[in-house]
CSV table of C-alpha atoms in Angstrom, one decimal:
chain,number,residue,atom,x,y,z
A,17,MET,CA,-126.5,96.9,-47.1
A,18,LEU,CA,-125.8,97.7,-43.4
A,19,SER,CA,-125.8,94.1,-42.3
A,20,PRO,CA,-122.4,93.1,-43.6
A,21,ILE,CA,-120.8,96.0,-41.9
A,22,ILE,CA,-122.5,95.3,-38.6
A,23,TYR,CA,-121.3,91.7,-38.7
A,24,ALA,CA,-117.9,92.6,-39.8
A,25,ILE,CA,-117.0,94.9,-36.9
A,26,PRO,CA,-117.4,92.3,-34.2
A,27,ILE,CA,-115.3,89.9,-36.3
A,28,ILE,CA,-112.5,92.4,-36.7
A,29,ALA,CA,-112.7,93.2,-33.1
A,30,ILE,CA,-112.4,89.6,-32.1
A,31,LEU,CA,-109.5,89.1,-34.5
A,32,ALA,CA,-107.8,92.1,-33.1
A,33,GLY,CA,-108.4,90.9,-29.6
A,34,CYS,CA,-106.9,87.6,-30.5
A,35,LEU,CA,-103.7,89.3,-31.7
A,36,ALA,CA,-103.5,91.7,-28.8
A,37,ILE,CA,-104.2,89.5,-25.8
A,38,PRO,CA,-101.8,90.8,-23.2
A,39,SER,CA,-99.5,88.2,-21.4
A,40,PRO,CA,-100.2,87.7,-17.8
A,41,ALA,CA,-97.7,89.5,-15.6
A,42,SER,CA,-94.6,87.3,-15.0
A,43,GLN,CA,-94.0,86.3,-11.4
A,44,PRO,CA,-90.3,85.8,-10.1
A,45,GLU,CA,-89.5,82.1,-9.4
A,46,PRO,CA,-88.5,81.3,-5.9
A,47,THR,CA,-84.8,80.6,-5.4
A,48,PRO,CA,-84.3,77.0,-4.1
A,49,THR,CA,-82.6,76.5,-0.8
A,50,PRO,CA,-79.1,75.0,-1.5
A,51,MET,CA,-78.6,71.5,-0.2
A,52,PRO,CA,-75.4,70.4,1.5
A,53,THR,CA,-73.0,68.3,-0.6
A,54,PRO,CA,-73.2,64.7,0.7
A,55,THR,CA,-69.9,63.2,2.0
A,56,PRO,CA,-69.1,59.9,0.4
A,57,ILE,CA,-68.9,57.0,2.9
A,58,ILE,CA,-65.7,54.9,2.4
A,59,ILE,CA,-65.8,51.5,4.0
A,60,VAL,CA,-62.3,50.0,4.6
A,61,ALA,CA,-62.2,46.3,5.3
A,62,THR,CA,-59.5,45.2,7.7
A,63,PRO,CA,-57.8,42.1,6.3
A,64,THR,CA,-57.9,39.1,8.4
A,65,PRO,CA,-54.3,38.2,9.6
A,66,LEU,CA,-52.9,35.1,8.1
A,67,PRO,CA,-52.7,32.1,10.4
A,68,ALA,CA,-49.5,32.0,12.4
A,69,GLU,CA,-48.5,28.7,10.8
A,70,VAL,CA,-48.7,30.3,7.3
A,71,MET,CA,-46.6,33.3,8.3
A,72,ALA,CA,-44.1,31.0,10.0
A,73,ALA,CA,-43.7,28.9,6.8
A,74,ALA,CA,-43.2,32.1,4.8
A,75,ASP,CA,-40.5,33.3,7.3
A,76,VAL,CA,-38.8,29.9,7.0
A,77,GLU,CA,-38.7,30.3,3.2
A,78,GLU,CA,-37.2,33.8,3.5
A,79,GLN,CA,-34.7,32.7,6.1
A,80,LEU,CA,-33.6,29.8,4.0
A,81,ILE,CA,-32.8,32.0,0.9
A,82,ILE,CA,-31.1,34.6,3.1
A,83,ASN,CA,-29.0,31.9,4.8
A,84,VAL,CA,-27.9,30.5,1.5
A,85,TYR,CA,-26.9,33.9,0.1
A,86,GLN,CA,-25.0,34.8,3.3
A,87,ARG,CA,-23.0,31.6,3.2
A,88,VAL,CA,-22.3,31.3,-0.5
A,89,SER,CA,-22.0,34.8,-1.8
A,90,PRO,CA,-18.5,35.3,-0.4
A,91,ALA,CA,-17.4,32.4,-2.7
A,92,VAL,CA,-18.7,34.1,-5.8
A,93,VAL,CA,-16.3,36.4,-7.7
A,94,HIS,CA,-16.5,39.0,-10.4
A,95,ILE,CA,-14.2,38.2,-13.4
A,96,THR,CA,-13.0,40.9,-15.8
A,97,SER,CA,-11.2,39.7,-18.9
A,98,ARG,CA,-9.3,41.9,-21.3
A,99,ALA,CA,-8.3,41.1,-24.8
A,100,ILE,CA,-6.9,42.9,-27.8
A,101,ALA,CA,-8.9,42.9,-31.1
A,102,LEU,CA,-7.2,43.9,-34.3
A,103,ASP,CA,-9.2,46.3,-36.5
A,104,PHE,CA,-8.2,46.7,-40.2
A,105,PHE,CA,-8.3,50.6,-39.9
A,106,TRP,CA,-7.6,51.3,-36.3
A,107,GLY,CA,-5.2,48.5,-35.4
A,108,PRO,CA,-5.2,47.0,-31.9
A,109,ILE,CA,-8.4,47.8,-29.9
A,110,PRO,CA,-8.7,46.8,-26.2
A,111,GLN,CA,-11.9,44.9,-25.4
A,112,GLU,CA,-13.2,44.0,-22.0
A,113,GLY,CA,-15.7,41.4,-20.8
A,114,THR,CA,-17.2,40.4,-17.5
A,115,GLY,CA,-18.5,37.3,-15.9
A,116,SER,CA,-18.8,35.3,-12.8
A,117,GLY,CA,-17.0,32.4,-11.1
A,118,PHE,CA,-16.8,30.6,-7.8
A,119,ILE,CA,-14.0,29.5,-5.5
A,120,ILE,CA,-13.6,25.8,-5.0
A,121,ASP,CA,-10.6,25.4,-2.7
A,122,LYS,CA,-8.2,27.2,-0.4
A,123,GLU,CA,-5.5,27.1,-3.1
A,124,GLY,CA,-7.3,29.9,-5.0
A,125,HIS,CA,-8.8,27.8,-7.9
A,126,ILE,CA,-11.9,29.3,-9.4
A,127,VAL,CA,-14.4,27.6,-11.8
A,128,THR,CA,-16.0,29.7,-14.5
A,129,ASN,CA,-17.1,29.3,-18.2
A,130,TYR,CA,-14.6,29.0,-20.9
A,131,HIS,CA,-16.3,31.7,-22.9
A,132,VAL,CA,-15.8,34.2,-20.1
A,133,VAL,CA,-12.0,34.0,-20.4
A,134,GLU,CA,-11.6,32.8,-24.0
A,135,GLY,CA,-8.9,34.8,-25.8
A,136,ALA,CA,-8.1,36.9,-22.7
A,137,GLU,CA,-4.8,38.8,-22.6
A,138,SER,CA,-5.3,39.4,-18.9
A,139,ILE,CA,-7.8,38.3,-16.2
A,140,GLU,CA,-8.7,40.1,-13.0
A,141,VAL,CA,-10.8,38.8,-10.2
A,142,THR,CA,-12.7,40.8,-7.6
A,143,LEU,CA,-13.6,39.1,-4.3
A,144,ALA,CA,-16.7,39.8,-2.2
A,145,ASP,CA,-14.7,42.0,0.1
A,146,GLY,CA,-13.5,44.2,-2.8
A,147,THR,CA,-10.0,42.6,-3.0
A,148,THR,CA,-8.8,42.5,-6.6
A,149,ALA,CA,-6.1,40.1,-7.9
A,150,PRO,CA,-4.8,39.0,-11.3
A,151,ALA,CA,-5.6,35.5,-12.3
A,152,GLU,CA,-3.9,32.9,-14.5
A,153,LEU,CA,-5.7,30.4,-16.7
A,154,VAL,CA,-5.0,26.9,-15.3
A,155,GLY,CA,-6.9,24.9,-17.8
A,156,ALA,CA,-9.9,25.0,-20.2
A,157,ASP,CA,-12.4,22.7,-21.8
A,158,PRO,CA,-14.2,24.5,-24.6
A,159,TYR,CA,-16.4,21.5,-25.4
A,160,ASN,CA,-18.1,21.7,-21.9
A,161,ASP,CA,-17.6,25.5,-21.7
A,162,LEU,CA,-15.6,25.1,-18.5
A,163,ALA,CA,-12.4,26.8,-17.3
A,164,VAL,CA,-10.3,27.0,-14.2
A,165,ILE,CA,-8.4,30.1,-13.2
A,166,LYS,CA,-6.3,30.7,-10.1
A,167,ILE,CA,-5.5,33.7,-7.9
A,168,GLU,CA,-2.9,34.2,-5.2
A,169,VAL,CA,-4.4,35.8,-2.1
A,170,PRO,CA,-4.2,35.0,1.6
A,171,PRO,CA,-6.2,31.8,2.4
A,172,HIS,CA,-8.5,33.6,4.9
A,173,LYS,CA,-9.9,35.5,1.9
A,174,LEU,CA,-10.9,32.3,0.2
A,175,HIS,CA,-14.3,30.8,1.0
A,176,PRO,CA,-14.8,27.6,-1.1
A,177,VAL,CA,-18.3,26.4,-2.1
A,178,GLU,CA,-19.6,22.9,-1.5
A,179,LEU,CA,-20.2,20.9,-4.6
A,180,GLY,CA,-23.4,18.9,-4.7
A,181,SER,CA,-24.7,16.3,-7.1
A,182,SER,CA,-26.7,16.7,-10.3
A,183,SER,CA,-27.6,13.0,-10.7
A,184,ASP,CA,-30.5,13.1,-8.4
A,185,LEU,CA,-32.0,16.5,-9.3
A,186,ARG,CA,-35.8,16.7,-9.9
A,187,VAL,CA,-37.8,19.1,-12.0
A,188,GLY,CA,-39.6,21.5,-9.7
A,189,GLN,CA,-37.0,21.7,-7.0
A,190,ARG,CA,-35.6,25.1,-6.0
A,191,ALA,CA,-32.7,26.7,-8.0
A,192,ILE,CA,-30.8,29.7,-6.7
A,193,ALA,CA,-28.4,31.6,-8.9
A,194,ILE,CA,-25.7,34.1,-7.7
A,195,GLY,CA,-23.7,36.1,-10.2
A,196,ASN,CA,-22.8,39.5,-11.6
A,197,PRO,CA,-25.5,40.2,-14.3
A,198,PHE,CA,-24.6,43.4,-16.2
A,199,GLY,CA,-21.8,44.0,-13.7
A,200,LEU,CA,-24.1,44.1,-10.7
A,201,ASP,CA,-22.0,42.2,-8.1
A,202,ARG,CA,-23.4,39.1,-6.4
A,203,THR,CA,-27.0,39.4,-7.5
A,204,LEU,CA,-29.3,36.6,-6.3
A,205,THR,CA,-32.2,35.2,-8.2
A,206,VAL,CA,-34.5,32.3,-7.4
A,207,GLY,CA,-36.5,29.9,-9.5
A,208,VAL,CA,-36.9,26.2,-10.0
A,209,ILE,CA,-35.4,23.5,-12.2
A,210,SER,CA,-37.5,23.6,-15.3
A,211,SER,CA,-36.1,20.6,-17.1
A,212,LEU,CA,-33.1,18.2,-17.2
A,213,GLY,CA,-30.9,16.8,-19.9
A,214,ARG,CA,-31.3,19.6,-22.4
A,215,ILE,CA,-29.1,19.7,-25.5
A,216,ILE,CA,-28.5,23.1,-27.1
A,217,GLU,CA,-26.8,23.8,-30.3
A,218,ARG,CA,-23.9,26.3,-30.5
A,219,GLU,CA,-23.1,28.1,-33.8
A,220,GLY,CA,-19.9,26.8,-35.2
A,221,GLU,CA,-19.3,24.5,-32.2
A,222,ARG,CA,-20.4,21.2,-30.8
A,223,ALA,CA,-23.7,21.0,-28.9
A,224,LEU,CA,-23.7,21.4,-25.1
A,225,GLY,CA,-25.5,18.4,-23.6
A,226,GLU,CA,-27.2,17.2,-20.4
A,227,LEU,CA,-27.8,20.8,-19.3
A,228,ILE,CA,-30.0,21.9,-16.4
A,229,GLN,CA,-32.8,24.3,-17.5
A,230,THR,CA,-34.0,26.8,-15.0
A,231,ASP,CA,-36.3,29.8,-14.8
A,232,ALA,CA,-34.1,31.6,-12.2
A,233,ALA,CA,-33.1,34.8,-14.0
A,234,ILE,CA,-29.7,34.5,-15.8
A,235,ASN,CA,-28.4,37.4,-17.7
A,236,PRO,CA,-25.1,38.5,-19.4
A,237,GLY,CA,-22.6,38.6,-16.6
A,238,ASN,CA,-24.1,35.6,-14.8
A,239,SER,CA,-22.0,33.2,-16.9
A,240,GLY,CA,-19.7,31.1,-14.8
A,241,GLY,CA,-21.6,31.7,-11.5
A,242,PRO,CA,-23.1,28.9,-9.4
A,243,LEU,CA,-26.5,27.4,-9.6
A,244,LEU,CA,-27.4,26.2,-6.1
A,245,ASP,CA,-29.8,23.9,-4.3
A,246,SER,CA,-31.7,24.8,-1.1
A,247,GLN,CA,-28.7,23.7,1.0
A,248,GLY,CA,-26.4,26.1,-0.8
A,249,ARG,CA,-24.6,23.3,-2.7
A,250,VAL,CA,-23.5,23.9,-6.3
A,251,ILE,CA,-25.6,21.9,-8.7
A,252,GLY,CA,-24.5,23.6,-11.9
A,253,VAL,CA,-22.5,26.4,-13.6
A,254,ASN,CA,-24.7,29.0,-15.3
A,255,THR,CA,-23.7,29.1,-18.9
A,256,ALA,CA,-26.3,30.2,-21.4
A,257,ILE,CA,-29.8,31.7,-22.0
A,258,LYS,CA,-32.3,31.2,-24.7
A,259,SER,CA,-33.8,34.6,-25.5
A,260,PRO,CA,-34.8,36.7,-28.5
A,261,ILE,CA,-33.8,39.9,-26.7
A,262,GLY,CA,-30.4,39.0,-25.3
A,263,ALA,CA,-31.6,39.0,-21.7
A,264,SER,CA,-33.5,36.7,-19.4
A,265,VAL,CA,-37.0,35.5,-20.4
A,266,GLY,CA,-37.0,32.6,-17.9
A,267,ILE,CA,-35.0,30.1,-20.0
A,268,GLY,CA,-31.5,29.6,-18.7
A,269,PHE,CA,-29.1,26.7,-18.8
A,270,ALA,CA,-26.4,25.4,-16.5
A,271,VAL,CA,-23.6,22.8,-16.9
A,272,PRO,CA,-24.4,20.1,-14.4
A,273,VAL,CA,-22.0,19.9,-11.4
A,274,ASP,CA,-21.3,16.2,-12.1
A,275,THR,CA,-19.6,17.3,-15.3
A,276,VAL,CA,-17.7,19.9,-13.3
A,277,LYS,CA,-16.5,17.2,-10.8
A,278,ARG,CA,-15.4,15.0,-13.7
A,279,VAL,CA,-13.6,17.7,-15.8
A,280,VAL,CA,-12.1,20.2,-13.3
A,281,PRO,CA,-9.7,17.9,-11.6
A,282,GLU,CA,-8.2,17.1,-15.0
A,283,LEU,CA,-8.0,20.8,-15.9
A,284,ILE,CA,-6.1,21.5,-12.6
A,285,ALA,CA,-3.8,18.5,-13.1
A,286,LYS,CA,-3.1,18.6,-16.8
A,287,GLY,CA,-4.6,21.9,-18.1
A,288,ARG,CA,-6.9,20.0,-20.5
A,289,TYR,CA,-9.6,17.3,-20.5
A,290,ALA,CA,-9.3,14.2,-22.6
A,291,HIS,CA,-12.6,13.6,-24.4
A,292,PRO,CA,-13.7,9.9,-25.1
A,293,TRP,CA,-14.0,9.1,-28.7
A,294,LEU,CA,-15.3,6.3,-31.0
A,295,GLY,CA,-13.9,7.6,-34.2
A,296,LEU,CA,-17.0,7.4,-36.5
A,297,TRP,CA,-19.5,9.6,-38.2
A,298,ALA,CA,-23.1,8.5,-38.7
A,299,TYR,CA,-26.5,9.6,-40.0
A,300,SER,CA,-29.6,9.9,-37.8
A,301,ILE,CA,-32.1,7.4,-39.2
A,302,THR,CA,-35.3,9.1,-40.3
A,303,PRO,CA,-38.5,7.7,-41.9
A,304,ALA,CA,-37.3,9.1,-45.2
A,305,LEU,CA,-33.9,7.3,-44.8
A,306,THR,CA,-35.6,4.1,-43.7
A,307,GLU,CA,-37.9,4.1,-46.8
A,308,GLY,CA,-35.2,5.2,-49.2
A,309,LEU,CA,-32.6,2.6,-48.2
A,310,ASN,CA,-35.1,-0.1,-47.1
A,311,LEU,CA,-33.6,-0.2,-43.6
A,312,PRO,CA,-34.8,-2.7,-41.0
A,313,VAL,CA,-35.3,0.0,-38.3
A,314,ASP,CA,-36.7,3.5,-38.2
A,315,LYS,CA,-34.4,4.9,-35.6
A,316,GLY,CA,-30.7,4.6,-34.7
A,317,LEU,CA,-27.4,5.7,-36.4
A,318,LEU,CA,-26.3,4.6,-39.9
A,319,VAL,CA,-22.5,4.5,-39.8
A,320,ALA,CA,-21.2,6.4,-42.8
A,321,GLN,CA,-17.5,6.9,-42.1
A,322,LEU,CA,-14.8,5.5,-39.8
A,323,TYR,CA,-11.7,7.3,-38.8
A,324,PRO,CA,-8.8,5.2,-40.1
A,325,ASP,CA,-7.3,3.1,-37.3
A,326,GLY,CA,-9.6,4.8,-34.9
A,327,PRO,CA,-11.4,2.9,-32.0
A,328,ALA,CA,-14.4,1.9,-34.0
A,329,ASP,CA,-12.3,0.9,-37.0
A,330,ARG,CA,-10.0,-1.3,-34.8
A,331,ALA,CA,-13.1,-2.9,-33.2
A,332,GLY,CA,-14.4,-4.1,-36.6
A,333,LEU,CA,-17.3,-1.7,-37.2
A,334,ARG,CA,-18.2,-1.1,-40.9
A,335,GLY,CA,-18.7,2.2,-42.6
A,336,GLY,CA,-20.7,3.0,-45.7
A,337,LYS,CA,-19.8,1.4,-49.0
A,338,ARG,CA,-21.8,3.1,-51.7
A,339,ARG,CA,-23.4,6.5,-52.5
A,340,VAL,CA,-27.2,6.5,-52.8
A,341,ARG,CA,-29.6,9.4,-53.6
A,342,VAL,CA,-32.4,9.7,-51.0
A,343,GLY,CA,-34.7,12.6,-52.0
A,344,ASN,CA,-32.5,15.6,-52.5
A,345,TYR,CA,-29.5,14.2,-50.7
A,346,ILE,CA,-26.6,11.8,-51.4
A,347,VAL,CA,-25.9,9.4,-48.5
A,348,VAL,CA,-23.3,6.8,-48.0
A,349,ALA,CA,-25.1,3.6,-47.4
A,350,GLY,CA,-24.3,0.0,-46.5
A,351,GLY,CA,-22.7,0.6,-43.1
A,352,ASP,CA,-23.6,-0.8,-39.7
A,353,ILE,CA,-26.6,0.5,-37.8
A,354,ILE,CA,-25.9,1.5,-34.1
A,355,THR,CA,-29.1,1.3,-32.0
A,356,ALA,CA,-27.6,1.5,-28.4
A,357,ILE,CA,-24.5,2.1,-26.4
A,358,ASN,CA,-24.2,0.1,-23.1
A,359,GLY,CA,-27.9,-0.6,-23.4
A,360,THR,CA,-28.9,3.0,-23.8
A,361,GLU,CA,-30.8,3.8,-27.0
A,362,VAL,CA,-29.3,6.5,-29.3
A,363,LYS,CA,-31.0,8.2,-32.2
A,364,SER,CA,-28.6,10.9,-33.1
A,365,MET,CA,-24.9,11.8,-33.1
A,366,GLU,CA,-25.6,14.4,-30.5
A,367,GLU,CA,-27.1,11.8,-28.2
A,368,LEU,CA,-24.2,9.5,-28.7
A,369,THR,CA,-21.6,12.2,-28.1
A,370,VAL,CA,-23.4,13.4,-25.0
A,371,TYR,CA,-23.5,9.9,-23.6
A,372,LEU,CA,-19.8,9.5,-24.2
A,373,GLU,CA,-19.0,12.8,-22.5
A,374,THR,CA,-21.2,12.3,-19.5
A,375,LYS,CA,-21.0,8.5,-18.9
A,376,THR,CA,-17.6,7.4,-20.1
A,377,LYS,CA,-13.9,8.2,-20.1
A,378,VAL,CA,-10.9,7.5,-22.4
A,379,GLY,CA,-9.7,3.9,-22.2
A,380,GLN,CA,-13.1,2.6,-21.1
A,381,VAL,CA,-14.6,-0.3,-23.1
A,382,VAL,CA,-18.2,0.2,-24.2
A,383,GLU,CA,-20.7,-2.1,-25.9
A,384,LEU,CA,-22.4,-1.1,-29.1
A,385,THR,CA,-25.6,-2.8,-30.2
A,386,VAL,CA,-25.3,-3.1,-33.9
A,387,LEU,CA,-27.5,-4.3,-36.8
A,388,ARG,CA,-25.5,-5.7,-39.8
A,389,ASP,CA,-27.2,-7.3,-42.7
A,390,GLY,CA,-30.3,-7.6,-40.6
A,391,GLN,CA,-28.5,-9.5,-37.8
A,392,ARG,CA,-28.2,-8.0,-34.3
A,393,MET,CA,-24.8,-8.2,-32.6
A,394,THR,CA,-22.7,-6.6,-29.8
A,395,ILE,CA,-19.3,-5.0,-30.6
A,396,GLU,CA,-17.0,-3.9,-27.8
A,397,VAL,CA,-15.0,-0.8,-28.4
A,398,GLU,CA,-12.2,0.7,-26.3
A,399,LEU,CA,-12.6,4.4,-26.3
A,400,GLY,CA,-9.7,6.6,-27.5
A,401,GLU,CA,-9.0,10.3,-27.0
A,402,ARG,CA,-10.7,12.6,-29.5
A,403,PRO,CA,-8.2,14.5,-31.7
A,404,GLU,CA,-8.2,18.3,-31.5
A,405,ARG,CA,-9.8,18.6,-34.9
A,406,TRP,CA,-12.6,16.1,-35.5
C-alpha cells in the first residue's frame, strides 16, 4: 500500500516543478548607436547649349513677328458702336459693341466687318496713340460682311496698311492677326493658314464664301481686324469663328483681301456694292434626285425657277415645267441642268453664287455649260445686278 504513495510524491514534485520554473533574470538590451541621416545626392545635368545657328534662326523668327507688329499695329483701330434697342417694358435701351478695323489710306478710310457697325446710331474709333474720333459709315456690303467707315483726324495720325494678295496663298504659311479681342487693344496672335476656300453658312443670311481658315486665335472683338502675312501685308479681314463655346478653339475665318480690293473701292465711291446675278434658282443634284427623275448626270444644278425677264431668262435658259414627288419632297422638274460656269464645275447654288461673287462683275458675259434633253450646249448670259430682295 506504500508504493503508490512513494511513486506519487515524485510525480507531484515534478509537476509542481514544471509549473514553478522561475524565468531567468531579464537582461537590459543595449541601446543602438544612432546613425547619421544620409544626405540625398542630387545630380543636376547642365543642358548643352543649342547650336548658334539654331538660336540665330529662332531670333530671326522672333524679330520678324516683332517687326510686323511694330509696323502694322499703328494701323489697327478699336471701334465702338452704339445702338438703341427697344424693349417692350423698358423702352429704349442703349447697347454697345466693340470690334476692330484697319486704316487703308491717308483720307481716314477704315475697313471693318459690316456686323461690327450694323445698326449703329454712333461709331467711335480709337487710334493706337489713344486719339478718339467719331466715324461715319461710308458704305456697307452685308453679303461679304464688309464696311468702310471714315474719321477726320490729322494725316500724320493715319498709318495705312499695305494690302497684299489672297490668290497665291498656301496652306501652312504664316498668318498673323492683330485686333482687340474682348476689348484688349491691339493684341497679336500667330498661327498658320489652315485651309482655303471655305464656305460657312450664316443663320438667316447668305453663306460667306472663299474664306481663309486660320488657327491664329480670333475672339469676339477681333472682327474687322487684319490677317497678315510674314511681310505685314493684309491677306484677309478676320470675320468669324467656329466654336461651341463662343471663343477661339483654333478655327477662325477671314474674308480674303482680294474680295476687299474688289468691294471697298465701290463702297467708297458709291456706298454700296453691285452683286452679279443670274436670276435663277436651282436644286443641287443628288443621287436620290438623279434616280427619282432619271437624270443623265449625278451632279450639277437642276434649274427650277427663272426670275421673269432676268439675265438667265433673257438668255434662253429653261426652268422647271412640272411638279414631281421624289421621296418626301415635291420638286419642279424638266428644267435645264447647269454643270459648269466658264468651265468651272458647280454642284450647288452656294458654289455658283461664290463663283459669281469672287470671279465676275455686273455686265460681264459668262458661259454656262448646260444639258437640255440629254444634249450638251453652251449658253452665254450677261450678268445683271442682284435685286435687294432675292
